[in-house]
PDB file of C-alpha atoms in Angstrom:
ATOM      1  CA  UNK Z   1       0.000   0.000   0.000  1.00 47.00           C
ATOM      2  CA  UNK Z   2       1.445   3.825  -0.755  1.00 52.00           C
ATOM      3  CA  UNK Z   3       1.091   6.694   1.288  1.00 56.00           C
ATOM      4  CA  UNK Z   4      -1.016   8.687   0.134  1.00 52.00           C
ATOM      5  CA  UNK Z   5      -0.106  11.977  -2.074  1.00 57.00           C
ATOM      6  CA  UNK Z   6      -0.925  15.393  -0.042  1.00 54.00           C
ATOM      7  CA  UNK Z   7      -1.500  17.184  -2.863  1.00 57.00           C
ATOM      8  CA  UNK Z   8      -3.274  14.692  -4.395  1.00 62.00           C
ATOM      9  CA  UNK Z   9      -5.503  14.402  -1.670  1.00 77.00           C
ATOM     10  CA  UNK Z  10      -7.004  18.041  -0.904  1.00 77.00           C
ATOM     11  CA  UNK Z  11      -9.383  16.965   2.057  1.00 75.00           C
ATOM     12  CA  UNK Z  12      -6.513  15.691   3.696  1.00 79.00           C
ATOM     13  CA  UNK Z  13      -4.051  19.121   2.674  1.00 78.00           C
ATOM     14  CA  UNK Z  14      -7.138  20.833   4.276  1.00 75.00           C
ATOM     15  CA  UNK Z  15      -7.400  19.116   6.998  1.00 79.00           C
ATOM     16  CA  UNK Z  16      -3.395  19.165   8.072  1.00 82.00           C
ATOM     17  CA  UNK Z  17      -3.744  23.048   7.187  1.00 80.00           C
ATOM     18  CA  UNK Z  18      -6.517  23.798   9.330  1.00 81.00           C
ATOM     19  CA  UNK Z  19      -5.197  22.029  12.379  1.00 81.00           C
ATOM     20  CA  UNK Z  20      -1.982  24.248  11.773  1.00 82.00           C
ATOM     21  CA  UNK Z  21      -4.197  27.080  11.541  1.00 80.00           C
ATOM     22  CA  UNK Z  22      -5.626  26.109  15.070  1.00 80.00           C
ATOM     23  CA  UNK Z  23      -2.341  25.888  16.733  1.00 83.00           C
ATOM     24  CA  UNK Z  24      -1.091  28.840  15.178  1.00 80.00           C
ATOM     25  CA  UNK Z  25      -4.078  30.542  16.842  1.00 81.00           C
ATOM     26  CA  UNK Z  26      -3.549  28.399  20.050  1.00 83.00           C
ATOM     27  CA  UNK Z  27      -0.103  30.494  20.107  1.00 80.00           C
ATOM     28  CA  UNK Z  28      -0.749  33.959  19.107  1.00 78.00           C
ATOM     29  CA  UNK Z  29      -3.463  33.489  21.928  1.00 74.00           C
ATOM     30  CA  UNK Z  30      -1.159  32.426  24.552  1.00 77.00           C
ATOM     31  CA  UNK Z  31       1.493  35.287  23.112  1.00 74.00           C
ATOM     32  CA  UNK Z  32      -1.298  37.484  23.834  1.00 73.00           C
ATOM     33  CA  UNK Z  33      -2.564  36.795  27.138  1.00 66.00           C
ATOM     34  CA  UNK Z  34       1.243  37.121  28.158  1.00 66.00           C
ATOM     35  CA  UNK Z  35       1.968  40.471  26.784  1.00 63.00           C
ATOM     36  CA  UNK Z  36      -1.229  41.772  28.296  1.00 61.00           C
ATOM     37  CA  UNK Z  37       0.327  40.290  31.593  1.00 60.00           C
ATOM     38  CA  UNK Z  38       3.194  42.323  31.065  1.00 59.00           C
ATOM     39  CA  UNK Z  39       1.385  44.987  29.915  1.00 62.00           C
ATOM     40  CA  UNK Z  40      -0.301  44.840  33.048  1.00 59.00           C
ATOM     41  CA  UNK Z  41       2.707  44.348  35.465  1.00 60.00           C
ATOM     42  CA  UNK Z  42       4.595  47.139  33.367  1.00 59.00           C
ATOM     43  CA  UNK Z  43       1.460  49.634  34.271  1.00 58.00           C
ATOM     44  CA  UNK Z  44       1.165  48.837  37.880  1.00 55.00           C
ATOM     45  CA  UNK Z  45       5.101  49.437  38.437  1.00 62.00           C
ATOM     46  CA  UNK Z  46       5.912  52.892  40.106  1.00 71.00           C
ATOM     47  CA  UNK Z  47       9.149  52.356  38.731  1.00 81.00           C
ATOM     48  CA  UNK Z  48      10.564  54.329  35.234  1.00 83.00           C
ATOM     49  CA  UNK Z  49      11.936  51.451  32.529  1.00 86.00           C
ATOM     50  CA  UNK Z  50      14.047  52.524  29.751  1.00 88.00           C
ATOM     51  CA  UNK Z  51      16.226  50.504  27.696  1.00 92.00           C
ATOM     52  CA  UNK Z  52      19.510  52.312  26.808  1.00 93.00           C
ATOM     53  CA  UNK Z  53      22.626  51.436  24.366  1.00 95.00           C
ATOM     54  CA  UNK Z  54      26.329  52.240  25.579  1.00 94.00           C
ATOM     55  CA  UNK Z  55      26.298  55.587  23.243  1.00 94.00           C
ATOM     56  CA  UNK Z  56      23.359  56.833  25.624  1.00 92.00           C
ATOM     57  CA  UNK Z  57      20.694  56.479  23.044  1.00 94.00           C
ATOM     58  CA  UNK Z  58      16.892  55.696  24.473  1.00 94.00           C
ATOM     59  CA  UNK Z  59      15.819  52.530  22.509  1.00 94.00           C
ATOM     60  CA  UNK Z  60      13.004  51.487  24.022  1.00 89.00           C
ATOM     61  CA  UNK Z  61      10.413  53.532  27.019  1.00 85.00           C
ATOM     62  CA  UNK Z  62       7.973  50.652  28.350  1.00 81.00           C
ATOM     63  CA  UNK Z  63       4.761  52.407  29.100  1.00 76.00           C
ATOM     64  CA  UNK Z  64       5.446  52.170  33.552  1.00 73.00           C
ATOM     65  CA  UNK Z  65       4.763  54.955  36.296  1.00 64.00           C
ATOM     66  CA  UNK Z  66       2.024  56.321  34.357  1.00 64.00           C
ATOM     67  CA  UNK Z  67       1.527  59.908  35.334  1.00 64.00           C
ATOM     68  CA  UNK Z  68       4.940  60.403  37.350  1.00 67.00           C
ATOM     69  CA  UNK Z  69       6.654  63.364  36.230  1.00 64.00           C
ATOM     70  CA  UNK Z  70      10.000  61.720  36.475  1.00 67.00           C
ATOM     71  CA  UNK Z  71       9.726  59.127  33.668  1.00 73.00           C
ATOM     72  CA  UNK Z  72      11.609  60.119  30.074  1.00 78.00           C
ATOM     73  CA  UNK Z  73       9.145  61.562  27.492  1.00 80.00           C
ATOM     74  CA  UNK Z  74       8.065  59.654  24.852  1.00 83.00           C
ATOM     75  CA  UNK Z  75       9.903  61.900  22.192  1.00 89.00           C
ATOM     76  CA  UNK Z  76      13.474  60.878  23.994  1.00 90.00           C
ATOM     77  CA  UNK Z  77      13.348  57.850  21.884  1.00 90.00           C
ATOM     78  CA  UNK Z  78      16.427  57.615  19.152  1.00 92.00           C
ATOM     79  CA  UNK Z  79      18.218  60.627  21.512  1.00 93.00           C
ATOM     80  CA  UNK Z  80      20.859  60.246  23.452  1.00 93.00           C
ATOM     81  CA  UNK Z  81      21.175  61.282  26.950  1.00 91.00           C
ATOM     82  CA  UNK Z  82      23.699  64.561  26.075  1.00 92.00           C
ATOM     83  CA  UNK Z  83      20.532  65.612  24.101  1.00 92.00           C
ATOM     84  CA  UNK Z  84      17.890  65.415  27.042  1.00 88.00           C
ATOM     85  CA  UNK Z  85      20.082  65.640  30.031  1.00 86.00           C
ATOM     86  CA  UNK Z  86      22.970  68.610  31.854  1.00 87.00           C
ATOM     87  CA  UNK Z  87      26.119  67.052  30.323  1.00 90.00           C
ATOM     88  CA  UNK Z  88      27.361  65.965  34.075  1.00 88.00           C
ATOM     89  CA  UNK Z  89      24.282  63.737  34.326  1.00 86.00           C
ATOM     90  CA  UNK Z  90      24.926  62.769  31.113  1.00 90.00           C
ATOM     91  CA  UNK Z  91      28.434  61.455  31.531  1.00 92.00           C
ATOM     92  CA  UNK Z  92      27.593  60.398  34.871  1.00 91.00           C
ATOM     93  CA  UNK Z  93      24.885  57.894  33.076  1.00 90.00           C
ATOM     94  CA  UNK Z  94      26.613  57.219  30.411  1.00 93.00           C
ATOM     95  CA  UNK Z  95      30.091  55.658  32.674  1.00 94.00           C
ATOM     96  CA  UNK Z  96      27.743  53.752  34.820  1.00 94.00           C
ATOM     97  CA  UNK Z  97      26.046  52.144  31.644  1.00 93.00           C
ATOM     98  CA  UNK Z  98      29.587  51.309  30.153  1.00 94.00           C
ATOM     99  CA  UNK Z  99      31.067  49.567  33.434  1.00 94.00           C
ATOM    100  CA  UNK Z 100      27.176  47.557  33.771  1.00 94.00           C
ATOM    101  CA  UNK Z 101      28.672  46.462  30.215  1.00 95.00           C
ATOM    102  CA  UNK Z 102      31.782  45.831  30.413  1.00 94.00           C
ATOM    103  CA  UNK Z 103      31.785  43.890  33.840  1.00 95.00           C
ATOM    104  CA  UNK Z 104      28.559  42.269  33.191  1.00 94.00           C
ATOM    105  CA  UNK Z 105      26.953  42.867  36.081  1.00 95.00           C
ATOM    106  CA  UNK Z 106      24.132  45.630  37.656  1.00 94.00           C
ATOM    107  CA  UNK Z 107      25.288  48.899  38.359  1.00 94.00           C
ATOM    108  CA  UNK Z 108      23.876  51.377  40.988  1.00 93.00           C
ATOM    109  CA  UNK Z 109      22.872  54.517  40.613  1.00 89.00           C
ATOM    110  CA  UNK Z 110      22.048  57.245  42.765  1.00 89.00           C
ATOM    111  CA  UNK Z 111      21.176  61.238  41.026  1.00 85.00           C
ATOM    112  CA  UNK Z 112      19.081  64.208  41.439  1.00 84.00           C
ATOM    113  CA  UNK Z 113      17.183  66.304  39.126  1.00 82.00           C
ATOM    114  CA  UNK Z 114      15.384  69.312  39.164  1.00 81.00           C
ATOM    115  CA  UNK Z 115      11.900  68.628  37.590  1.00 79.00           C
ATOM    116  CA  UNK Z 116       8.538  70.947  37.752  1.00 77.00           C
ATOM    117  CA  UNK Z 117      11.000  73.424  39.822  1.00 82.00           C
ATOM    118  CA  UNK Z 118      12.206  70.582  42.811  1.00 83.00           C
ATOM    119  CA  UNK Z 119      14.984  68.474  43.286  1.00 86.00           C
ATOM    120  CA  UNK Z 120      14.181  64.496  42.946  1.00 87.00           C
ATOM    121  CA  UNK Z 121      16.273  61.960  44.269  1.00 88.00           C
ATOM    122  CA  UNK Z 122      16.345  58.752  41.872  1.00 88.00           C
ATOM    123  CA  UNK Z 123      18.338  55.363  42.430  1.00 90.00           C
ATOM    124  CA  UNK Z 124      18.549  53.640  39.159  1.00 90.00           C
ATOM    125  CA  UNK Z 125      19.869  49.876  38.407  1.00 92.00           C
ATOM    126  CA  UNK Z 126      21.116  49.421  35.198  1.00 93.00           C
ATOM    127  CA  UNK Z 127      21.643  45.891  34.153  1.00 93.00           C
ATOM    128  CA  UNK Z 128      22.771  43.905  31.003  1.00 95.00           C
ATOM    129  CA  UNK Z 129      20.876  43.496  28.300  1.00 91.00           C
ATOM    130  CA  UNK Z 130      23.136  42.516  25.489  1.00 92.00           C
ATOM    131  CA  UNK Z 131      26.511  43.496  24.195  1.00 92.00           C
ATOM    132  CA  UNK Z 132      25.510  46.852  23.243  1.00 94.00           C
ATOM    133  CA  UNK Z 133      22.330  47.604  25.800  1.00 94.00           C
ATOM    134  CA  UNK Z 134      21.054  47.867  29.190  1.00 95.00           C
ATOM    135  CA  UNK Z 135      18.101  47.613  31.227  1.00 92.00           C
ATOM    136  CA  UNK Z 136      17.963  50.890  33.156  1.00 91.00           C
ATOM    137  CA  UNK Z 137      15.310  50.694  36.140  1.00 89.00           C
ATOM    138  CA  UNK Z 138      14.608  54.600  37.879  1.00 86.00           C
ATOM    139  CA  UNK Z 139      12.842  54.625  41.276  1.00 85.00           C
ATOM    140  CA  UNK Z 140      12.026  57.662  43.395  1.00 85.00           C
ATOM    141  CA  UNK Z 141      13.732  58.010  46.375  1.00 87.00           C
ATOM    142  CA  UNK Z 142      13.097  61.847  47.302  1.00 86.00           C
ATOM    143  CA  UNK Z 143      10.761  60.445  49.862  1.00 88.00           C
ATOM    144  CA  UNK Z 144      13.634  58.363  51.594  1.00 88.00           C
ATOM    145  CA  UNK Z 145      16.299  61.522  51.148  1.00 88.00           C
ATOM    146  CA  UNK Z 146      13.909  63.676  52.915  1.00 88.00           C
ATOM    147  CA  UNK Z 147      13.390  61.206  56.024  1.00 88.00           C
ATOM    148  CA  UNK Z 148      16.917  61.055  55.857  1.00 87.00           C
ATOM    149  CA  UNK Z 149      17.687  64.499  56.088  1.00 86.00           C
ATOM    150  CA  UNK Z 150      15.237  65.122  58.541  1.00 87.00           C
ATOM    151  CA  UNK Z 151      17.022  62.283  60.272  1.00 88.00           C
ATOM    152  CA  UNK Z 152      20.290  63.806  60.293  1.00 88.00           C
ATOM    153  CA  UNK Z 153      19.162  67.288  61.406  1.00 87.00           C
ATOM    154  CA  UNK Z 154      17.528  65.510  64.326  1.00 87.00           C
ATOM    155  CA  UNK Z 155      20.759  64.307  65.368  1.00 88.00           C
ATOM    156  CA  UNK Z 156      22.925  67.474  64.912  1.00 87.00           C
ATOM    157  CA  UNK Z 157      19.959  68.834  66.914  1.00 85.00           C
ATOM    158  CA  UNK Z 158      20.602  66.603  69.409  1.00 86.00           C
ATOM    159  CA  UNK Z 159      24.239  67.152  69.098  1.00 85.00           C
ATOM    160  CA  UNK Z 160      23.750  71.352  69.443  1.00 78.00           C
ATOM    161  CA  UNK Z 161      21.847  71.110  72.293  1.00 75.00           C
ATOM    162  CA  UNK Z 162      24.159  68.888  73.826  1.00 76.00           C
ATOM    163  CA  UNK Z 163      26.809  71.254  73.390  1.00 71.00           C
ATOM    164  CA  UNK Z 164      24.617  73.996  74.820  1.00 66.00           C
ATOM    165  CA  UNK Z 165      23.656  72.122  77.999  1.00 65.00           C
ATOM    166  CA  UNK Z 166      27.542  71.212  78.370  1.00 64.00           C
ATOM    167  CA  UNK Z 167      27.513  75.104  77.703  1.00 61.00           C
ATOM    168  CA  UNK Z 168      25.285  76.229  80.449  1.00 58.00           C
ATOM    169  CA  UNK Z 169      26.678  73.463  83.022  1.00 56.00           C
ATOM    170  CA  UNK Z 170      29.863  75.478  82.436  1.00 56.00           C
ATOM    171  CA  UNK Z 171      28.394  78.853  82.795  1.00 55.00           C
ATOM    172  CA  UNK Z 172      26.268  77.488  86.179  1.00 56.00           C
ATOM    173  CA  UNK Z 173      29.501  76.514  87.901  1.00 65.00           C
ATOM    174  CA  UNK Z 174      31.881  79.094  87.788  1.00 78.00           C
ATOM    175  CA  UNK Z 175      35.361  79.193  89.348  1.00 80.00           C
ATOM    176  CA  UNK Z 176      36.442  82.842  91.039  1.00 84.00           C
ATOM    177  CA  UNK Z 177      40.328  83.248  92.059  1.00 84.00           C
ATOM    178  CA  UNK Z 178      40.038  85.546  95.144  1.00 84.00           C
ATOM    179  CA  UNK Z 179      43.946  85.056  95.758  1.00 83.00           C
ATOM    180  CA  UNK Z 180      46.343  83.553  94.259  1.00 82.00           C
ATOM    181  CA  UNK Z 181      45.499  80.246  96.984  1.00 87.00           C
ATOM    182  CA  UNK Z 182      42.024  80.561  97.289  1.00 89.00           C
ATOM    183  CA  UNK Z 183      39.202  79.983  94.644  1.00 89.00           C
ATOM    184  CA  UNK Z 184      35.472  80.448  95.202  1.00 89.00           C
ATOM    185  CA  UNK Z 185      32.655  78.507  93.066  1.00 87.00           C
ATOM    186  CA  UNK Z 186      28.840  79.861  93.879  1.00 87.00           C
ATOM    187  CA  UNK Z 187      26.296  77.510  93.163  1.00 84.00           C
ATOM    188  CA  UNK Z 188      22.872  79.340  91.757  1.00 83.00           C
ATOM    189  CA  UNK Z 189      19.661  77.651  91.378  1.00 82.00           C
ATOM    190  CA  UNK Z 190      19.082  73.169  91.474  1.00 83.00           C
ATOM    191  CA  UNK Z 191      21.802  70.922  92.166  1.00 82.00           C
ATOM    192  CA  UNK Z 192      21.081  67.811  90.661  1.00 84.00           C
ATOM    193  CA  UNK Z 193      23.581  64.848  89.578  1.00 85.00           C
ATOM    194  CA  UNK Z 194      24.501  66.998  86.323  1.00 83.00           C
ATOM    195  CA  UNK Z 195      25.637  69.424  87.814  1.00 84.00           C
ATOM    196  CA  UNK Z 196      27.174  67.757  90.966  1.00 87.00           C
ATOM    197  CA  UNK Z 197      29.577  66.054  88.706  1.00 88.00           C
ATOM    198  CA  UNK Z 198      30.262  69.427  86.585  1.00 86.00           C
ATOM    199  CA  UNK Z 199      31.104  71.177  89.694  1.00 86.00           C
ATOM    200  CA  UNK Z 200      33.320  68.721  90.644  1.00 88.00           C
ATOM    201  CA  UNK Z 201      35.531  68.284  87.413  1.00 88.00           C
ATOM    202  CA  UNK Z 202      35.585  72.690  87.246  1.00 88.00           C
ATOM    203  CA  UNK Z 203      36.482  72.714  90.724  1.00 88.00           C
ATOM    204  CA  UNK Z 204      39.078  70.220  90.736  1.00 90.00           C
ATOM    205  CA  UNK Z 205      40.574  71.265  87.491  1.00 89.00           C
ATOM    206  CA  UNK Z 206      40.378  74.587  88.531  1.00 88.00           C
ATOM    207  CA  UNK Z 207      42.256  73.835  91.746  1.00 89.00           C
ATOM    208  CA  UNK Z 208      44.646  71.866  89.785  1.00 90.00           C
ATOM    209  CA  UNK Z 209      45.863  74.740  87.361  1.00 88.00           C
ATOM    210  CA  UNK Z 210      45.981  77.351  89.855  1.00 86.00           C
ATOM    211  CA  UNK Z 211      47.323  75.592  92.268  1.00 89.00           C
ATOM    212  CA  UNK Z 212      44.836  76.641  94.626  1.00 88.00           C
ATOM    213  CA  UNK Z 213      45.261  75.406  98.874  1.00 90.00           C
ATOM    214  CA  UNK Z 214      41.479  76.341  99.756  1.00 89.00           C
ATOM    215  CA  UNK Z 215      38.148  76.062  97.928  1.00 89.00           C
ATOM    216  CA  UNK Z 216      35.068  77.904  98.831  1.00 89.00           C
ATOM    217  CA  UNK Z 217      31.414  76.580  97.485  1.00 88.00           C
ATOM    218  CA  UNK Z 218      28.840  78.748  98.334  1.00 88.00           C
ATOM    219  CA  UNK Z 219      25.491  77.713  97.988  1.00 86.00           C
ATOM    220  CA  UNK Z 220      23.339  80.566  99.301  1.00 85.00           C
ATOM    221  CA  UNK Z 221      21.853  80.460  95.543  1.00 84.00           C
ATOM    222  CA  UNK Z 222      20.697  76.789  95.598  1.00 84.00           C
ATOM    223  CA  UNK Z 223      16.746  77.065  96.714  1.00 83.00           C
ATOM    224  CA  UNK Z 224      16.994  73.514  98.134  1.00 82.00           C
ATOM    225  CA  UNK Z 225      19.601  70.689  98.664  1.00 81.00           C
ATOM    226  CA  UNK Z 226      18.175  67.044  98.778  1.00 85.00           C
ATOM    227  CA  UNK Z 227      20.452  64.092  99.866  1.00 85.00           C
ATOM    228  CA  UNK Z 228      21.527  63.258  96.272  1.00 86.00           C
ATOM    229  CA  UNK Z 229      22.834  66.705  96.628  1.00 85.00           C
ATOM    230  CA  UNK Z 230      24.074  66.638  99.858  1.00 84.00           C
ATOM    231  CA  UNK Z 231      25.811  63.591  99.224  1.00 86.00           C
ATOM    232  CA  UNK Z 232      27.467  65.180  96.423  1.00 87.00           C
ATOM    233  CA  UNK Z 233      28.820  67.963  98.233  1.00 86.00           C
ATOM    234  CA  UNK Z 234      30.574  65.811 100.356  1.00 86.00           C
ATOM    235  CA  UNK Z 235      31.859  63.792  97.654  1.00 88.00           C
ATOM    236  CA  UNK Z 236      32.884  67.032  95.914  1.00 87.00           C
ATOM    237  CA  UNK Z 237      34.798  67.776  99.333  1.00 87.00           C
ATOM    238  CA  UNK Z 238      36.725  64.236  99.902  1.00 88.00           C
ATOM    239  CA  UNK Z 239      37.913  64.489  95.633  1.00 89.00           C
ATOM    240  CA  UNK Z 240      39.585  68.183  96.557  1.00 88.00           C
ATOM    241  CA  UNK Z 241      40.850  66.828  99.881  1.00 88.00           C
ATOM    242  CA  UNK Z 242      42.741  64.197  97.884  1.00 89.00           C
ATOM    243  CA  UNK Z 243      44.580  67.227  96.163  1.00 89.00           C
ATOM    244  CA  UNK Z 244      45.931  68.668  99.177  1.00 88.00           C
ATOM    245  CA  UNK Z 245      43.423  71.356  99.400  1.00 88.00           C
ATOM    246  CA  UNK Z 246      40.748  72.312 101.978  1.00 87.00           C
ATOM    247  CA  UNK Z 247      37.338  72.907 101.369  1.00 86.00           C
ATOM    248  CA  UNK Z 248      34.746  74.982 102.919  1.00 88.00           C
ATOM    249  CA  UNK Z 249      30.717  74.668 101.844  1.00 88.00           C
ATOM    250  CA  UNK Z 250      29.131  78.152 103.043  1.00 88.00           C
ATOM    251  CA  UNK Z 251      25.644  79.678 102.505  1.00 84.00           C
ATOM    252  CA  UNK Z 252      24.112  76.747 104.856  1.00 81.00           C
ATOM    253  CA  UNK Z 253      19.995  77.622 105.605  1.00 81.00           C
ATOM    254  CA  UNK Z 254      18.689  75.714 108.371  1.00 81.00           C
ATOM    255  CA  UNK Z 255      16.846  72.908 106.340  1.00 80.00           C
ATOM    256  CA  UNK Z 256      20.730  72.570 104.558  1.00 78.00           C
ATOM    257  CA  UNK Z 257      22.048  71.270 107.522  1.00 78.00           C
ATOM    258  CA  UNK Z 258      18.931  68.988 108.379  1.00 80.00           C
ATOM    259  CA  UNK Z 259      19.741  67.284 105.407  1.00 79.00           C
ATOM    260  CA  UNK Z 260      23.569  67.364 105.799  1.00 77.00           C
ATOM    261  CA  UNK Z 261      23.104  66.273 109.526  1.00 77.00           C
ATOM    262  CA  UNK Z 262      20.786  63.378 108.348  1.00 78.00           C
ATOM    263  CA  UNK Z 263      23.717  61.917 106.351  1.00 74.00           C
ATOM    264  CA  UNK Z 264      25.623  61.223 109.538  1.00 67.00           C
ATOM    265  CA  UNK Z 265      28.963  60.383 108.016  1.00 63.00           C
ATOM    266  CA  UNK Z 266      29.872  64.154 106.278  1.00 67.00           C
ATOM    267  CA  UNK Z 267      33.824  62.908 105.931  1.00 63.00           C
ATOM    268  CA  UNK Z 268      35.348  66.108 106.984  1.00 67.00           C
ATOM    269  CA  UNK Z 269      32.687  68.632 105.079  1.00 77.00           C
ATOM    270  CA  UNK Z 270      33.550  72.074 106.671  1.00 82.00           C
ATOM    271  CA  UNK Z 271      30.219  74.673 106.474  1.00 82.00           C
ATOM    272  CA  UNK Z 272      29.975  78.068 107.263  1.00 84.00           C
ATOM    273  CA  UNK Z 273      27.160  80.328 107.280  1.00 79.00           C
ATOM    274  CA  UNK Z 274      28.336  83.292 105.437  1.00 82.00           C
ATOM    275  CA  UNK Z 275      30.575  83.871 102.545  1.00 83.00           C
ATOM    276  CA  UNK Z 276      32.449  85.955 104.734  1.00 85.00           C
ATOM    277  CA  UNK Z 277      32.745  83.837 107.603  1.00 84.00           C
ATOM    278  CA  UNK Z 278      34.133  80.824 105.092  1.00 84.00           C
ATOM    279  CA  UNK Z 279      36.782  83.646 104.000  1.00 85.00           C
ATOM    280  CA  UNK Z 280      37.995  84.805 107.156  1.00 86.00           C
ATOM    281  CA  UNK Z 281      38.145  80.708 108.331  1.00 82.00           C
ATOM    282  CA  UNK Z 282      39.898  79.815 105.047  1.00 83.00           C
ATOM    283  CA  UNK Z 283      42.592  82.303 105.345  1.00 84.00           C
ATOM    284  CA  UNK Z 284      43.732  81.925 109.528  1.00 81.00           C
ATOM    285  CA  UNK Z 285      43.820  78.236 108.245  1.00 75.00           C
ATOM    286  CA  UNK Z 286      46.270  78.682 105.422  1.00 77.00           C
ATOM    287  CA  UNK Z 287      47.987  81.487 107.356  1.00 77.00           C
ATOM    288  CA  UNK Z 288      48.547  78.197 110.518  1.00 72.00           C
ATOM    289  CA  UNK Z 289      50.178  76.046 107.880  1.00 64.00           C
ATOM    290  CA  UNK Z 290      52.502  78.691 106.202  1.00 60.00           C
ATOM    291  CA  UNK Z 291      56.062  78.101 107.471  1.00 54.00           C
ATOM    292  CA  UNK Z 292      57.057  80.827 109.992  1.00 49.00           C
ATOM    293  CA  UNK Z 293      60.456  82.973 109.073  1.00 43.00           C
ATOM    294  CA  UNK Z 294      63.851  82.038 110.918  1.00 43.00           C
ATOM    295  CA  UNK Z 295      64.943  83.772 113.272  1.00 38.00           C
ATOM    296  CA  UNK Z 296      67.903  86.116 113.227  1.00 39.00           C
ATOM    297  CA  UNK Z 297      71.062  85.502 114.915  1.00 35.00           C
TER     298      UNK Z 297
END
């Protein structure tokens, strides 16, 4: 038996041609319903898409981020990127595109531009194609720079007020030379554990470069002393002990030395109850310890 001649046999011809036909259609349908996927996914994507060559010429602007004023017009197709864009962006682009190319890998990106009269921050991937092209992907970042910025002028905020506090801890404990032995710090306003411990460093530095034997701290200025206080001053008064000097606390109020007396243990804290009367005490002292002349023979 012999096969049977195609053209010989036109109901068969028909037959094989139709049931091409019908999986021709079978894949143009299938073709179909995926580009309108892509179609779709390309539409919903915030994100600009432009395919690029390495001379900077647009080749291709997928229709993505409809509306967004930061996408390249549709008339930047066949132009290159020193035709559209400040020649800095331009080259800027354009080296990024060429190393994506030559090392074969994605490439980072991260630009302004001024558009509709504000800056925009982008970051833009661009990634292989082909030999000669690259995928370039721009998303908006202003939103992130801003939060950023905002971020960092928090923290020099931070950082300035900081410095001002350290500032006005400085101011709030100042150190006044009387003589060339004797130093006076007056305490105005709260004592808390701030500035306990600045009083302490100012008055023991202080002590330090002047060589200072006696140290007044007068708090006729402080409205109240509590026993974090209290205990401070006494702490202040053991650390400039340990330097050789003496110490004397005056401006003590009745309800001061309730609370000092209440501590029990004040390790050698000398008070007095006037300026003057710390003065006067701080001087016959220093003038007990000076070495006396010889005596003439």
């Amino acid at each position: 038996m012999t096969d049977v001649d195609p053209v010989a046999d036109p109901v068969a011809e028909l037959a094989r041609v139709r049931g091409r036909f019908a999986e021709l259609e079978r894949e143009v349908a299938t073709l179909r319903a995926s580009e309108a996927e892509l179609r779709a996914m390309f539409a919903a994507m915030t994100d600009a898409v432009l395919v690029v060559d390495r001379d900077g010429r647009y080749l291709r602007l997928p229709e993505t981020a409809p509306g967004m004023v930061y996408k390249p017009a549709p008339e930047f197709l066949g132009k290159r990127m020193h035709d559209v864009l400040p020649a800095g962006s331009a080259d800027a682009f354009l080296a990024d595109i060429r190393r994506a190319l030559a090392e074969r890998r994605i490439v980072n990106m991260v630009y302004s531009r001024q558009i509709a009269g504000q800056e925009l921050w982008f970051s833009a991937n661009a990634s292989p194609m082909s030999d000669d092209a690259v995928v370039v992907v721009c998303r908006d970042i202003t939103e992130q720079k801003r939060h950023e910025q905002v971020l960092r002028d928090s923290i020099r905020q931070q950082e300035l007020l900081r410095e001002q506090e350290a500032a006005l801890l400085q101011l709030s404990t100042p150190l006044i030379p009387i003589r060339d032995d004797i130093v006076v710090m007056p305490l105005v306003g709260r004592l808390d554990t701030a500035r306990i411990d600045q009083a302490q460093e100012t008055l023991l530095q202080g002590i330090t470069a002047v060589r200072a034997k006696a140290a007044i701290v007068d708090i006729t200025g402080v409205p109240t002393i509590d026993v974090a206080a209290a205990e401070g001053l006494v702490r202040i008064a053991g650390a400039v002990q340990l330097l050789g000097a003496r110490v004397v606390v005056t401006g003590i109020r009745p309800d001061v030395a309730d609370t000092l007396a209440a501590l029990g243990e004040l390790g050698g804290l000398v008070t007095r109850g006037t300026l003057k009367a710390a003065i006067h005490d701080v001087e016959a002292g220093l003038r007990q310890h000076r070495p006396g002349r010889r005596a003439a023979t």
